[in-house]
Each structure stands twice: as C-alpha cells, then as structure tokens.
C-alpha cells in the first residue's frame, strides 16, 4: 500500500507527536505538577511501546517466513510442557 520510507516517516511523526502533544498540554494547561508528571510518564510509556512496535514489525518483515515457522514450532513445543 505505502512505501517503506513513507511508512517509517509516519511512525516517526506518530511517536514524536505522542510526546510532543502531551508536553505542550502539560506546559500550557496543567498547573498541578503531580498531574503533569503522571501525564508525562504515561506519554513516555506509550512512546516506548510505539518504538517497540516499530522495531518488532521491522524485524518480523525482515526475517524469512521459514524462520518464523521454526520459531512458532519452538514456542508450541514449549507450551506443551
């Protein structure tokens, strides 16, 4: 559907907007420091999860499907114990 470069640009914009929007809200609208700290902490956790999602998807697309099937078989064998 979309190219790899454009997709990566969308990921960069999305992840940075996650932090940027919350930081702007805390800077201009939130007066209580504890509430601001909690919002920044939640935004940081969300940012880290988005970064992890991007890396996991990149690794999944980069590996061949044979390796993926072998990994699924290994996990299946571990679950049977």
PDB file of C-alpha atoms in Angstrom:
ATOM      1  CA  UNK A   1       0.000   0.000   0.000  1.00  0.00           C
ATOM      2  CA  UNK A   2       2.555   2.564   1.076  1.00  0.00           C
ATOM      3  CA  UNK A   3       6.276   2.578   0.660  1.00  0.00           C
ATOM      4  CA  UNK A   4       8.746   1.709   3.375  1.00  0.00           C
ATOM      5  CA  UNK A   5      10.124   5.245   3.561  1.00  0.00           C
ATOM      6  CA  UNK A   6       6.692   6.836   3.856  1.00  0.00           C
ATOM      7  CA  UNK A   7       5.652   4.276   6.460  1.00  0.00           C
ATOM      8  CA  UNK A   8       8.745   4.990   8.536  1.00  0.00           C
ATOM      9  CA  UNK A   9       8.056   8.729   8.266  1.00  0.00           C
ATOM     10  CA  UNK A  10       4.533   8.122   9.595  1.00  0.00           C
ATOM     11  CA  UNK A  11       5.959   6.130  12.524  1.00  0.00           C
ATOM     12  CA  UNK A  12       8.380   8.945  13.342  1.00  0.00           C
ATOM     13  CA  UNK A  13       5.636  11.573  13.231  1.00  0.00           C
ATOM     14  CA  UNK A  14       3.291   9.411  15.326  1.00  0.00           C
ATOM     15  CA  UNK A  15       5.829   8.572  18.017  1.00  0.00           C
ATOM     16  CA  UNK A  16       7.123  12.123  18.337  1.00  0.00           C
ATOM     17  CA  UNK A  17       3.589  13.527  18.386  1.00  0.00           C
ATOM     18  CA  UNK A  18       2.849  11.221  21.312  1.00  0.00           C
ATOM     19  CA  UNK A  19       5.422  13.053  23.397  1.00  0.00           C
ATOM     20  CA  UNK A  20       5.089  16.490  21.814  1.00  0.00           C
ATOM     21  CA  UNK A  21       1.345  16.894  22.231  1.00  0.00           C
ATOM     22  CA  UNK A  22       1.396  15.782  25.862  1.00  0.00           C
ATOM     23  CA  UNK A  23       4.362  18.015  26.659  1.00  0.00           C
ATOM     24  CA  UNK A  24       2.571  21.003  25.132  1.00  0.00           C
ATOM     25  CA  UNK A  25      -0.586  20.242  27.118  1.00  0.00           C
ATOM     26  CA  UNK A  26       1.370  19.922  30.356  1.00  0.00           C
ATOM     27  CA  UNK A  27       3.416  23.051  29.650  1.00  0.00           C
ATOM     28  CA  UNK A  28       0.487  25.314  28.801  1.00  0.00           C
ATOM     29  CA  UNK A  29      -2.602  23.850  30.501  1.00  0.00           C
ATOM     30  CA  UNK A  30      -1.711  21.734  33.549  1.00  0.00           C
ATOM     31  CA  UNK A  31      -0.935  23.686  36.700  1.00  0.00           C
ATOM     32  CA  UNK A  32      -0.554  20.811  39.149  1.00  0.00           C
ATOM     33  CA  UNK A  33       2.928  19.226  38.940  1.00  0.00           C
ATOM     34  CA  UNK A  34       1.838  15.735  40.044  1.00  0.00           C
ATOM     35  CA  UNK A  35      -0.823  15.530  37.333  1.00  0.00           C
ATOM     36  CA  UNK A  36       1.676  16.808  34.780  1.00  0.00           C
ATOM     37  CA  UNK A  37       4.261  14.247  35.869  1.00  0.00           C
ATOM     38  CA  UNK A  38       1.710  11.439  35.598  1.00  0.00           C
ATOM     39  CA  UNK A  39       0.727  12.540  32.094  1.00  0.00           C
ATOM     40  CA  UNK A  40       4.365  12.783  31.003  1.00  0.00           C
ATOM     41  CA  UNK A  41       5.060   9.338  32.483  1.00  0.00           C
ATOM     42  CA  UNK A  42       2.104   7.817  30.615  1.00  0.00           C
ATOM     43  CA  UNK A  43       3.176   9.516  27.383  1.00  0.00           C
ATOM     44  CA  UNK A  44       6.709   8.176  27.826  1.00  0.00           C
ATOM     45  CA  UNK A  45       5.406   4.635  28.332  1.00  0.00           C
ATOM     46  CA  UNK A  46       3.224   4.954  25.226  1.00  0.00           C
ATOM     47  CA  UNK A  47       6.194   6.337  23.268  1.00  0.00           C
ATOM     48  CA  UNK A  48       8.359   3.394  24.311  1.00  0.00           C
ATOM     49  CA  UNK A  49       5.627   0.933  23.318  1.00  0.00           C
ATOM     50  CA  UNK A  50       5.294   2.559  19.905  1.00  0.00           C
ATOM     51  CA  UNK A  51       9.053   2.384  19.374  1.00  0.00           C
ATOM     52  CA  UNK A  52       8.992  -1.297  20.358  1.00  0.00           C
ATOM     53  CA  UNK A  53       6.098  -1.897  17.959  1.00  0.00           C
ATOM     54  CA  UNK A  54       8.027  -0.316  15.083  1.00  0.00           C
ATOM     55  CA  UNK A  55      11.114  -2.410  15.784  1.00  0.00           C
ATOM     56  CA  UNK A  56       9.165  -5.648  16.212  1.00  0.00           C
ATOM     57  CA  UNK A  57       7.328  -5.122  12.924  1.00  0.00           C
ATOM     58  CA  UNK A  58      10.566  -4.302  11.132  1.00  0.00           C
ATOM     59  CA  UNK A  59      12.190  -7.478  12.470  1.00  0.00           C
ATOM     60  CA  UNK A  60       9.145  -9.550  11.535  1.00  0.00           C
ATOM     61  CA  UNK A  61       9.162  -8.235   7.976  1.00  0.00           C
ATOM     62  CA  UNK A  62      12.930  -8.642   7.636  1.00  0.00           C
ATOM     63  CA  UNK A  63      13.019 -12.310   8.616  1.00  0.00           C
ATOM     64  CA  UNK A  64      12.103 -15.022   6.199  1.00  0.00           C
ATOM     65  CA  UNK A  65       8.930 -16.983   6.734  1.00  0.00           C
ATOM     66  CA  UNK A  66      10.882 -20.218   7.285  1.00  0.00           C
ATOM     67  CA  UNK A  67      12.496 -18.758  10.397  1.00  0.00           C
ATOM     68  CA  UNK A  68       9.099 -17.581  11.605  1.00  0.00           C
ATOM     69  CA  UNK A  69       7.619 -21.074  11.237  1.00  0.00           C
ATOM     70  CA  UNK A  70      10.558 -22.553  13.139  1.00  0.00           C
ATOM     71  CA  UNK A  71      10.061 -20.030  15.936  1.00  0.00           C
ATOM     72  CA  UNK A  72       6.352 -20.807  16.144  1.00  0.00           C
ATOM     73  CA  UNK A  73       7.117 -24.542  16.303  1.00  0.00           C
ATOM     74  CA  UNK A  74       9.594 -23.933  19.132  1.00  0.00           C
ATOM     75  CA  UNK A  75       7.076 -21.888  21.084  1.00  0.00           C
ATOM     76  CA  UNK A  76       4.417 -24.529  20.519  1.00  0.00           C
ATOM     77  CA  UNK A  77       6.766 -27.208  21.897  1.00  0.00           C
ATOM     78  CA  UNK A  78       7.459 -25.091  24.990  1.00  0.00           C
ATOM     79  CA  UNK A  79       3.763 -24.578  25.658  1.00  0.00           C
ATOM     80  CA  UNK A  80       3.058 -28.316  25.749  1.00  0.00           C
ATOM     81  CA  UNK A  81       5.087 -28.885  28.919  1.00  0.00           C
TER      82      UNK A  81
END
